[in-house]
């Protein structure tokens, strides 16, 4: 069997297994008609026009990106020129480009300089920082290859062994903004022009960053279509990287916020600058092309080895007054564990009805595995009648509270009642069809919620087969909202590891959601008009409106036997009300989900 045949066989197996799983869910929860209609549409989308091509979601990210770029190139050049004509930009961009380097000049430096020379918009100056010992050869090299910008290039030497390459470049710069380019990386030809246009409309911007792609030496090209400003993601990985422009006054003050060690990794500069920035703008265009020597699983260059990046992260925590330590997830990617000054009581609220096997499994896993000691469990019984259930609830009542919640099922009303009876400072809403996996799950969630500005924390939920069920909620995918990375393998790194990194989301599921009691009461709890669906997303969006951040942590992991306790839980009325409340917000797009990513699937493949 040749390589192409193996790919097709693998794609077919993948498609069939996912189709069976999806078919079972639709049949159980939405009925026969919905099952037939949706599966037919899915097959049509997957197979396209019947030419036997691989379905998009079975292609590698590199293959998807090649297709995406081919489609982009079909855009009429006249349209591009009309939208991005430099003459339409009246604001003069005062920009200094800084290229930090160390050794002798090479073809990689030439590529970087040539990409600057080919810009549609000319920068104010280009500063190449190098070892003082090679300053003269670099100057001569620039004179030969500098093209149309050689007269703008200033070569600055730094004493050998010094860590001051970035600082020396900033010191020599005169522009209002600075853009650091790593030697060997190149800018898209329209990069400076688009930055100038953004600043014309967003003059208060302090930091601007764009999407990028990374080409491995003699390997694939991987795109990174980034979210809008995500402070928690920046504490997990340097996702801004070199594809970012800074107001010079922000980065020139970095030395004052660093410790006496004199370290100045690029991660230090980004963390310091974003701490001081008031307006951070994301440009959803691939304007930066990075070159990597090895696998892009650690796609960022944090200004040094992973240990230096980790130290930069810990310096940032110290500056911010947050007690914690940074741990490696993999090279260039981190998790931050925060030190709790105290252990607030967490009230775990579990609605249930007559599924004693699931409930007992859930409770047993909490009691057996939870290392966080300060919690209470409140069972919200929505009218159980079976004898086994009643006996088990009577048994539970000897240790935990069991509150009767009779009447028609209304998830919002049941949980609001439970919250009103809870004693905890924090409220954990938990489905009875979940099962705790790791001991630190609740500790990790409390750590995040205890941080300034965090309003809600969600967990990673897995199907029993090890695939992801929930890694945050994305607005506008497959309708109103959908779970991030649903059905993808948890063992796979996936799209830039986002399923495995702490990051910001628009919402998280209330199947396992931790909320501060004060914030919950501030927004008047769940909207009881949303009895079945979208109540958790609605709560998160209202909390976001109050200026709080929604955080997803992969360090809290549970199994979720999705909707095992209820059948036919679709509610057209809830969906209509949710769309009425949030339709305009959803149309604008989820800020934590790039517009170049798919809206028809939950796997974060590209929008082709």
Coordinates of C-alpha atoms in Angstrom, one line a residue:
X1 CA 0.0 0.0 0.0
X2 CA 1.5 3.3 -1.0
X3 CA 1.7 6.4 1.2
X4 CA -1.4 8.0 -0.5
X5 CA -3.4 4.9 0.0
X6 CA -2.5 4.7 3.7
X7 CA -3.5 8.3 4.2
X8 CA -6.9 7.6 2.6
X9 CA -7.4 4.4 4.6
X10 CA -6.5 6.3 7.8
X11 CA -8.9 9.1 7.0
X12 CA -11.7 6.7 6.2
X13 CA -11.3 4.9 9.6
X14 CA -11.2 8.2 11.4
X15 CA -14.3 9.4 9.6
X16 CA -16.3 6.2 10.3
X17 CA -15.4 6.2 14.0
X18 CA -16.2 9.8 14.5
X19 CA -19.4 9.4 12.4
X20 CA -20.6 6.5 14.6
X21 CA -20.0 8.5 17.7
X22 CA -21.8 11.5 16.4
X23 CA -24.7 9.4 15.0
X24 CA -25.2 7.8 18.4
X25 CA -25.3 11.1 20.2
X26 CA -27.8 12.7 17.7
X27 CA -30.0 9.6 17.7
X28 CA -30.2 9.6 21.5
X29 CA -30.6 13.3 22.2
X30 CA -32.2 14.9 19.1
X31 CA -34.3 12.2 17.5
X32 CA -34.4 10.4 14.2
X33 CA -35.2 13.4 11.9
X34 CA -32.4 15.6 13.3
X35 CA -30.0 12.7 13.1
X36 CA -30.7 12.1 9.4
X37 CA -30.6 15.8 8.4
X38 CA -27.4 16.6 10.3
X39 CA -25.5 13.4 9.3
X40 CA -26.4 14.0 5.6
X41 CA -25.1 17.6 5.8
X42 CA -21.9 16.4 7.5
X43 CA -21.3 13.7 4.8
X44 CA -21.8 16.3 2.1
X45 CA -19.3 18.7 3.7
X46 CA -16.8 15.9 4.3
X47 CA -16.9 14.4 0.9
X48 CA -17.3 17.6 -1.0
X49 CA -18.2 17.0 -4.7
X50 CA -17.4 13.3 -4.6
X51 CA -13.9 13.5 -6.1
X52 CA -12.4 11.2 -3.4
X53 CA -10.4 14.0 -1.8
X54 CA -9.5 13.7 1.9
X55 CA -11.9 15.5 4.3
X56 CA -10.4 18.7 5.5
X57 CA -10.3 17.7 9.1
X58 CA -8.2 14.7 8.3
X59 CA -5.5 16.8 6.7
X60 CA -2.4 18.0 8.6
X61 CA -2.3 21.7 9.6
X62 CA 0.5 22.2 7.1
X63 CA -1.7 20.7 4.3
X64 CA -4.7 22.8 5.4
X65 CA -2.5 25.9 5.3
X66 CA -1.3 25.2 1.8
X67 CA -4.9 25.1 0.7
X68 CA -5.7 28.2 2.7
X69 CA -2.9 30.2 1.1
X70 CA -3.9 29.0 -2.4
X71 CA -7.4 30.4 -1.8
X72 CA -5.9 33.6 -0.4
X73 CA -3.8 34.1 -3.5
X74 CA -6.9 33.9 -5.7
X75 CA -8.1 37.1 -4.1
X76 CA -8.0 39.8 -6.8
X77 CA -4.9 41.8 -6.5
X78 CA -6.9 44.9 -7.4
X79 CA -9.0 44.3 -4.3
X80 CA -5.9 44.0 -2.1
X81 CA -4.5 47.2 -3.5
X82 CA -7.8 49.0 -3.0
X83 CA -8.0 47.9 0.6
X84 CA -4.3 48.3 1.5
X85 CA -3.1 51.2 -0.7
X86 CA -0.3 53.0 1.1
X87 CA -1.6 56.3 -0.2
X88 CA -4.8 55.7 1.8
X89 CA -2.7 55.8 5.0
X90 CA -2.3 59.4 6.0
X91 CA -0.6 58.6 9.4
X92 CA 3.1 58.5 9.1
X93 CA 4.3 55.4 11.1
X94 CA 7.2 56.3 13.3
X95 CA 8.7 52.9 13.5
X96 CA 12.2 51.5 14.3
X97 CA 12.9 47.9 13.3
X98 CA 15.4 46.2 15.6
X99 CA 17.2 43.1 14.5
X100 CA 19.2 41.5 17.4
X101 CA 22.0 39.2 16.4
X102 CA 25.3 37.8 17.7
X103 CA 27.7 36.3 15.2
X104 CA 29.0 37.0 11.7
X105 CA 26.5 38.1 8.9
X106 CA 24.8 35.4 7.0
X107 CA 22.2 34.7 4.4
X108 CA 19.6 34.6 7.2
X109 CA 20.3 38.2 8.0
X110 CA 20.1 39.0 4.3
X111 CA 16.7 37.5 4.1
X112 CA 15.5 39.6 7.0
X113 CA 16.9 42.9 5.6
X114 CA 15.5 42.1 2.1
X115 CA 12.0 41.6 3.5
X116 CA 12.3 45.1 5.1
X117 CA 13.5 46.5 1.8
X118 CA 10.5 45.1 0.0
X119 CA 8.0 46.7 2.3
X120 CA 5.2 48.8 0.7
X121 CA 5.7 51.1 3.6
X122 CA 9.2 52.3 4.5
X123 CA 10.2 52.2 8.2
X124 CA 11.9 55.1 9.9
X125 CA 15.1 53.2 10.7
X126 CA 16.5 49.7 10.9
X127 CA 18.9 48.9 13.8
X128 CA 21.0 45.8 13.6
X129 CA 22.5 44.9 17.0
X130 CA 25.5 42.5 16.9
X131 CA 28.7 41.7 18.8
X132 CA 31.1 44.6 18.8
X133 CA 33.8 42.4 17.4
X134 CA 31.9 41.8 14.2
X135 CA 30.3 45.3 13.9
X136 CA 32.5 46.3 10.9
X137 CA 31.9 43.1 8.9
X138 CA 28.1 43.4 9.5
X139 CA 28.2 47.1 8.4
X140 CA 29.9 46.1 5.1
X141 CA 27.5 43.2 4.6
X142 CA 24.5 45.5 5.0
X143 CA 26.0 47.9 2.5
X144 CA 26.1 45.1 -0.1
X145 CA 22.7 43.5 0.5
X146 CA 20.7 46.3 2.1
X147 CA 18.8 47.2 -1.1
X148 CA 16.5 50.2 -0.7
X149 CA 17.0 50.4 3.1
X150 CA 20.8 50.4 3.4
X151 CA 20.8 54.1 4.1
X152 CA 18.3 53.5 7.0
X153 CA 20.4 50.8 8.6
X154 CA 22.4 51.5 11.8
X155 CA 24.7 48.8 13.1
X156 CA 25.2 48.8 16.8
X157 CA 27.8 46.8 18.6
X158 CA 27.4 45.2 22.0
X159 CA 30.2 43.8 24.2
X160 CA 30.7 40.1 23.8
X161 CA 28.8 38.0 26.5
X162 CA 26.4 40.9 27.3
X163 CA 22.7 40.2 27.6
X164 CA 21.9 43.7 26.4
X165 CA 21.2 43.2 22.7
X166 CA 17.5 44.2 23.1
X167 CA 18.2 47.0 25.5
X168 CA 21.0 48.4 23.2
X169 CA 18.6 48.3 20.2
X170 CA 16.0 50.2 22.1
X171 CA 18.5 52.8 23.3
X172 CA 19.5 53.5 19.7
X173 CA 16.0 53.6 18.4
X174 CA 14.2 56.9 17.8
X175 CA 10.8 55.7 16.5
X176 CA 7.6 56.0 18.4
X177 CA 7.1 52.2 18.0
X178 CA 9.6 49.4 17.7
X179 CA 9.4 46.0 16.0
X180 CA 12.0 43.3 16.9
X181 CA 12.8 41.0 14.1
X182 CA 14.7 37.8 14.7
X183 CA 17.5 37.3 12.2
X184 CA 16.3 34.9 9.6
X185 CA 12.6 35.8 10.0
X186 CA 10.9 37.8 7.4
X187 CA 8.0 40.2 7.2
X188 CA 5.1 40.0 4.7
X189 CA 5.4 42.7 2.1
X190 CA 2.3 44.5 3.4
X191 CA 3.2 44.2 7.1
X192 CA 4.3 47.8 7.9
X193 CA 1.5 49.2 5.8
X194 CA -1.2 47.3 7.7
X195 CA 0.4 48.2 11.0
X196 CA 0.3 51.9 10.0
X197 CA -3.4 51.5 9.0
X198 CA -4.2 49.9 12.3
X199 CA -2.5 52.8 14.2
X200 CA -4.4 55.3 12.1
X201 CA -7.6 53.9 13.4
X202 CA -6.4 52.8 16.9
X203 CA -4.0 55.6 17.8
X204 CA -4.1 54.7 21.5
X205 CA -2.6 51.2 20.8
X206 CA 0.4 50.4 22.9
X207 CA 1.0 46.9 21.6
X208 CA 0.0 45.4 18.3
X209 CA 0.6 41.7 17.3
X210 CA -0.3 39.7 14.2
X211 CA -0.7 36.1 13.1
X212 CA 2.3 34.3 11.9
X213 CA 3.5 31.1 10.3
X214 CA 6.6 29.0 11.3
X215 CA 8.6 27.1 8.8
X216 CA 10.7 24.2 10.1
X217 CA 14.1 23.8 8.3
X218 CA 13.4 21.5 5.3
X219 CA 10.0 20.8 6.8
X220 CA 6.4 22.0 6.9
X221 CA 5.0 25.5 7.4
X222 CA 2.6 25.8 10.4
X223 CA 0.3 28.7 10.7
X224 CA -0.6 30.3 14.1
X225 CA -3.9 32.1 13.8
X226 CA -3.9 33.7 17.3
X227 CA -6.7 34.8 19.7
X228 CA -7.2 38.4 20.7
X229 CA -5.4 39.6 23.9
X230 CA -5.3 36.6 26.2
X231 CA -3.4 37.4 29.4
X232 CA -3.6 33.9 30.8
X233 CA -2.3 32.4 27.5
X234 CA 0.7 34.7 27.6
X235 CA 1.5 33.2 31.1
X236 CA 1.4 29.8 29.5
X237 CA 3.4 30.5 26.3
X238 CA 4.9 33.5 24.6
X239 CA 2.2 33.5 21.9
X240 CA 2.9 37.1 20.9
X241 CA 6.5 36.2 20.0
X242 CA 8.4 38.5 17.5
X243 CA 5.2 39.1 15.6
X244 CA 4.5 42.2 17.7
X245 CA 5.0 45.9 17.7
X246 CA 5.5 48.0 20.9
X247 CA 5.3 51.6 21.8
X248 CA 8.9 52.4 22.5
X249 CA 8.3 54.1 25.9
X250 CA 6.9 50.8 27.2
X251 CA 9.8 48.7 26.3
X252 CA 12.4 51.3 27.2
X253 CA 11.2 51.1 30.8
X254 CA 11.7 47.3 30.9
X255 CA 15.1 47.6 32.6
X256 CA 13.4 49.3 35.6
X257 CA 11.0 46.4 36.1
X258 CA 13.6 43.6 35.8
X259 CA 15.5 42.3 38.8
X260 CA 19.2 42.8 39.5
X261 CA 20.2 39.7 37.5
X262 CA 20.3 41.9 34.4
X263 CA 18.4 39.3 32.4
X264 CA 16.5 40.7 29.4
X265 CA 15.0 37.8 27.4
X266 CA 12.4 38.8 24.9
X267 CA 9.8 37.2 27.1
X268 CA 10.7 39.7 29.8
X269 CA 10.1 42.6 27.4
X270 CA 6.8 41.2 26.3
X271 CA 5.6 40.5 29.8
X272 CA 6.7 44.0 31.1
X273 CA 5.2 45.8 28.1
X274 CA 1.8 44.1 28.3
X275 CA 1.6 44.8 32.0
X276 CA 2.0 48.6 31.3
X277 CA -0.1 48.6 28.1
X278 CA -3.6 50.1 28.1
X279 CA -4.6 49.0 24.6
X280 CA -3.4 45.8 23.0
X281 CA -4.5 45.2 19.4
X282 CA -4.5 41.9 17.5
X283 CA -4.2 42.0 13.7
X284 CA -5.7 38.8 12.3
X285 CA -3.4 38.6 9.3
X286 CA -0.2 36.5 8.7
X287 CA 2.3 39.3 8.6
X288 CA 5.3 37.5 10.1
X289 CA 7.1 34.4 8.8
X290 CA 9.3 32.8 11.4
X291 CA 12.0 30.2 10.7
X292 CA 12.5 27.3 13.1
X293 CA 15.4 24.9 13.2
X294 CA 13.3 22.2 15.0
X295 CA 9.8 21.0 15.7
X296 CA 7.4 23.9 16.3
X297 CA 5.8 22.1 19.3
X298 CA 7.5 24.9 21.2
X299 CA 6.7 27.4 18.6
X300 CA 7.9 30.4 20.5
X301 CA 11.3 31.8 20.9
X302 CA 11.2 33.2 24.4
X303 CA 14.5 34.9 24.0
X304 CA 16.5 32.0 25.2
X305 CA 16.2 28.4 26.4
X306 CA 13.1 27.2 28.3
X307 CA 14.8 27.8 31.6
X308 CA 15.4 31.5 30.8
X309 CA 11.8 31.8 29.7
X310 CA 10.6 30.2 32.9
X311 CA 12.7 32.6 35.0
X312 CA 11.2 35.5 33.0
X313 CA 7.8 34.2 33.9
X314 CA 8.6 33.9 37.6
X315 CA 10.0 37.5 37.5
X316 CA 6.7 38.6 36.1
X317 CA 4.8 36.9 38.9
X318 CA 7.0 38.5 41.5
X319 CA 6.5 42.0 40.0
X320 CA 2.7 41.4 40.0
X321 CA 2.7 40.3 43.6
X322 CA 1.4 36.8 42.7
X323 CA 3.0 34.0 44.6
X324 CA 3.6 31.0 42.4
X325 CA 6.0 28.9 40.4
X326 CA 6.3 28.2 36.7
X327 CA 6.5 24.5 35.6
X328 CA 7.4 23.2 32.2
X329 CA 4.6 21.6 30.2
X330 CA 7.0 21.2 27.2
X331 CA 9.8 23.3 25.8
X332 CA 8.6 26.9 25.7
X333 CA 5.2 26.2 27.3
X334 CA 4.4 26.4 31.0
X335 CA 1.8 26.0 33.7
X336 CA 1.8 28.4 36.6
X337 CA 0.9 27.0 40.0
X338 CA -0.2 29.8 42.4
X339 CA 0.3 29.7 46.1
X340 CA -2.9 30.1 48.1
X341 CA -2.7 32.3 51.1
X342 CA -5.8 30.6 52.5
X343 CA -8.2 27.9 51.5
X344 CA -11.7 29.3 50.9
X345 CA -14.7 26.9 51.3
X346 CA -15.9 25.6 48.0
X347 CA -19.6 24.5 47.8
X348 CA -19.9 21.7 45.2
X349 CA -23.5 21.8 43.8
X350 CA -24.6 18.6 42.0
X351 CA -28.1 18.4 40.5
X352 CA -29.4 14.9 40.1
X353 CA -32.5 12.7 39.5
X354 CA -32.7 8.9 39.7
X355 CA -29.3 8.0 38.3
X356 CA -27.7 6.5 41.4
X357 CA -24.9 4.7 39.6
X358 CA -23.6 8.0 38.0
X359 CA -24.1 10.0 41.2
X360 CA -22.4 7.5 43.5
X361 CA -19.5 7.3 41.0
X362 CA -19.2 11.1 41.0
X363 CA -19.3 11.5 44.8
X364 CA -16.9 8.6 45.4
X365 CA -14.3 10.1 43.0
X366 CA -14.5 13.5 44.7
X367 CA -14.1 12.0 48.2
X368 CA -11.3 9.6 47.1
X369 CA -9.2 11.9 45.0
X370 CA -9.7 15.5 46.0
X371 CA -6.6 16.9 47.8
X372 CA -8.2 20.3 48.4
X373 CA -9.7 19.9 51.9
X374 CA -12.1 22.8 52.3
X375 CA -15.2 21.8 50.4
X376 CA -18.8 20.8 51.0
X377 CA -21.1 18.8 48.7
X378 CA -24.7 19.8 48.2
X379 CA -26.9 17.3 46.3
X380 CA -29.8 19.0 44.5
X381 CA -32.5 16.3 44.1
X382 CA -34.9 17.1 41.3
X383 CA -37.6 14.7 42.3
X384 CA -35.9 11.3 42.5
X385 CA -38.5 8.5 43.1
X386 CA -36.6 5.2 42.6
X387 CA -35.9 3.2 45.8
X388 CA -32.2 2.8 45.2
X389 CA -31.8 6.5 44.7
X390 CA -33.8 7.4 47.8
X391 CA -31.7 5.0 49.9
X392 CA -28.4 6.4 48.5
X393 CA -29.5 10.0 49.1
X394 CA -30.5 9.1 52.7
X395 CA -27.0 7.6 53.1
X396 CA -25.4 10.8 51.7
X397 CA -27.4 13.0 54.0
X398 CA -25.5 11.7 56.9
X399 CA -22.4 13.5 55.6
X400 CA -23.5 16.0 53.0
X401 CA -26.5 18.1 52.5
X402 CA -29.3 16.8 50.2
X403 CA -31.8 19.5 49.2
X404 CA -35.1 18.6 47.5
X405 CA -35.7 20.6 44.3
X406 CA -39.1 19.3 43.0
X407 CA -40.8 20.3 39.8
X408 CA -40.0 20.4 36.1
X409 CA -36.3 20.3 35.3
X410 CA -34.8 23.8 35.2
X411 CA -31.0 23.7 35.5
X412 CA -30.8 27.4 36.2
X413 CA -33.4 27.5 38.9
X414 CA -32.0 24.3 40.6
X415 CA -28.5 25.7 40.8
X416 CA -29.6 29.2 41.8
X417 CA -31.5 27.6 44.7
X418 CA -28.4 25.5 45.6
X419 CA -26.2 28.6 45.5
X420 CA -28.6 30.4 47.9
X421 CA -28.2 27.6 50.4
X422 CA -24.5 27.1 50.0
X423 CA -22.0 28.2 52.7
X424 CA -18.9 28.5 50.5
X425 CA -17.1 31.6 49.2
X426 CA -16.8 29.8 45.9
X427 CA -19.5 27.8 44.0
X428 CA -18.6 24.8 41.9
X429 CA -21.3 23.7 39.6
X430 CA -20.8 20.0 38.7
X431 CA -22.8 17.5 36.7
X432 CA -23.6 14.2 38.3
X433 CA -22.3 12.4 35.2
X434 CA -18.7 13.5 35.8
X435 CA -15.9 11.6 37.5
X436 CA -12.7 13.2 39.0
X437 CA -9.4 11.9 37.6
X438 CA -6.6 13.8 39.3
X439 CA -6.1 14.9 42.9
X440 CA -5.2 18.5 42.1
X441 CA -8.3 19.3 40.1
X442 CA -10.1 21.5 42.6
X443 CA -6.8 23.1 43.9
X444 CA -5.9 24.1 40.3
X445 CA -9.4 25.7 39.8
X446 CA -9.3 27.6 43.2
X447 CA -5.8 28.9 42.4
X448 CA -7.0 30.5 39.2
X449 CA -10.2 31.9 40.7
X450 CA -8.2 33.5 43.5
X451 CA -6.3 35.7 41.1
X452 CA -7.3 39.3 40.5
X453 CA -9.8 39.8 37.7
X454 CA -10.7 36.1 37.2
X455 CA -14.5 35.5 37.4
X456 CA -15.0 31.9 36.2
X457 CA -12.8 28.9 35.9
X458 CA -13.6 25.8 33.8
X459 CA -12.0 22.4 33.6
X460 CA -10.8 19.9 30.9
X461 CA -13.5 17.2 30.4
X462 CA -12.8 14.0 28.7
X463 CA -15.0 11.2 27.2
X464 CA -14.3 7.8 28.5
X465 CA -12.4 6.9 25.3
X466 CA -9.8 9.6 26.1
X467 CA -11.0 12.2 23.6
X468 CA -11.7 15.7 24.7
X469 CA -15.3 16.7 25.5
X470 CA -14.6 20.2 26.7
X471 CA -11.6 22.6 26.6
X472 CA -13.5 25.8 26.8
X473 CA -16.5 27.2 24.8
X474 CA -16.2 29.0 21.5
X475 CA -19.0 31.4 20.3
X476 CA -20.3 31.1 16.8
X477 CA -19.1 27.6 16.0
X478 CA -21.8 25.1 14.8
X479 CA -24.5 27.6 15.6
X480 CA -24.5 29.6 18.8
X481 CA -21.6 28.0 20.7
X482 CA -19.6 24.8 20.8
X483 CA -17.0 23.1 22.9
X484 CA -13.4 23.7 21.9
X485 CA -11.5 20.6 20.6
X486 CA -14.4 18.3 21.1
X487 CA -13.6 14.7 19.9
X488 CA -9.9 15.4 19.5
X489 CA -7.4 13.1 21.1
X490 CA -6.3 14.3 24.5
X491 CA -2.9 12.7 24.0
X492 CA -2.2 14.8 20.9
X493 CA -0.6 18.2 21.1
X494 CA -3.1 19.5 18.6
X495 CA -3.5 23.1 17.5
X496 CA -0.4 24.8 19.2
X497 CA -1.2 22.9 22.4
X498 CA -4.1 25.2 23.3
X499 CA -6.2 22.4 24.7
X500 CA -3.3 21.7 27.2
X501 CA -2.5 25.3 28.2
X502 CA -4.3 27.7 30.6
X503 CA -6.0 30.3 28.5
X504 CA -8.9 32.7 28.3
X505 CA -12.2 31.7 26.8
X506 CA -15.5 33.5 26.2
X507 CA -17.2 30.8 28.3
X508 CA -16.9 27.4 29.9
X509 CA -19.4 24.6 30.6
X510 CA -21.3 24.4 33.9
X511 CA -20.7 20.7 33.8
X512 CA -17.7 21.7 35.9
X513 CA -17.5 25.5 36.6
X514 CA -16.1 27.4 39.5
X515 CA -17.5 30.9 40.3
X516 CA -16.9 33.3 43.1
X517 CA -20.0 33.6 45.1
X518 CA -19.7 37.4 45.2
X519 CA -19.5 37.6 41.4
X520 CA -22.3 35.1 40.9
X521 CA -24.6 37.2 43.1
X522 CA -23.5 40.4 41.4
X523 CA -24.9 39.2 38.1
X524 CA -28.0 37.6 39.8
X525 CA -27.0 34.0 39.0
X526 CA -28.2 31.9 36.2
X527 CA -31.0 33.2 34.0
X528 CA -33.9 30.9 34.9
X529 CA -35.6 31.6 31.5
X530 CA -32.8 29.4 30.1
X531 CA -34.0 26.2 31.7
X532 CA -31.9 23.6 29.8
X533 CA -29.4 25.1 27.3
X534 CA -26.9 28.0 27.1
X535 CA -27.4 29.0 30.7
X536 CA -23.7 28.5 31.5
X537 CA -22.6 30.5 28.4
X538 CA -25.0 33.2 29.2
X539 CA -23.7 33.4 32.8
X540 CA -20.1 33.6 31.5
X541 CA -20.9 36.4 29.0
X542 CA -22.7 38.4 31.7
X543 CA -19.7 38.0 34.0
X544 CA -17.4 39.1 31.1
X545 CA -19.5 42.2 30.7
X546 CA -18.6 43.1 34.2
X547 CA -14.9 43.1 33.3
X548 CA -13.9 39.7 34.7
X549 CA -12.0 37.1 32.8
X550 CA -13.1 33.5 32.0
X551 CA -10.2 31.0 32.4
X552 CA -9.9 27.4 31.2
X553 CA -7.4 25.3 33.1
X554 CA -6.2 21.9 31.7
X555 CA -4.9 21.0 35.2
X556 CA -8.4 20.1 36.4
X557 CA -9.3 17.0 34.5
X558 CA -12.5 14.9 34.8
X559 CA -14.4 12.4 32.8
X560 CA -17.8 13.6 31.5
X561 CA -20.4 11.0 30.4
X562 CA -22.1 13.8 28.5
X563 CA -25.9 14.1 29.0
X564 CA -26.1 10.6 30.4
X565 CA -28.6 11.8 33.0
X566 CA -31.0 13.4 30.6
X567 CA -32.3 12.5 27.2
X568 CA -33.8 14.9 24.5
X569 CA -32.5 17.9 26.2
X570 CA -32.6 20.2 23.2
X571 CA -34.5 23.3 23.8
X572 CA -35.4 25.5 20.8
X573 CA -36.9 28.1 23.2
X574 CA -33.6 28.4 25.0
X575 CA -31.7 28.8 21.8
X576 CA -34.0 31.5 20.5
X577 CA -33.7 33.5 23.8
X578 CA -30.0 33.1 23.8
X579 CA -29.7 34.3 20.3
X580 CA -32.0 37.3 21.1
X581 CA -29.7 38.2 24.0
X582 CA -26.3 37.6 22.5
X583 CA -26.8 37.3 18.7
X584 CA -25.0 40.6 18.0
X585 CA -22.1 39.6 20.2
X586 CA -21.7 36.3 18.4
X587 CA -21.8 37.9 15.0
X588 CA -18.8 40.0 15.9
X589 CA -16.9 36.8 16.5
X590 CA -15.4 35.2 19.5
X591 CA -12.3 37.3 20.6
X592 CA -10.5 34.1 21.7
X593 CA -11.0 32.3 18.4
X594 CA -9.4 33.5 15.2
X595 CA -11.6 34.4 12.2
X596 CA -9.5 32.2 9.9
X597 CA -10.5 29.1 11.9
X598 CA -13.5 26.9 11.0
X599 CA -17.0 27.7 12.1
X600 CA -18.4 24.3 11.2
X601 CA -16.2 22.0 13.3
X602 CA -14.8 22.0 16.9
X603 CA -11.3 20.8 16.0
X604 CA -9.7 24.3 15.3
X605 CA -9.0 23.4 11.7
X606 CA -8.7 26.2 9.2
X607 CA -11.7 28.0 7.6
X608 CA -11.4 26.8 4.0

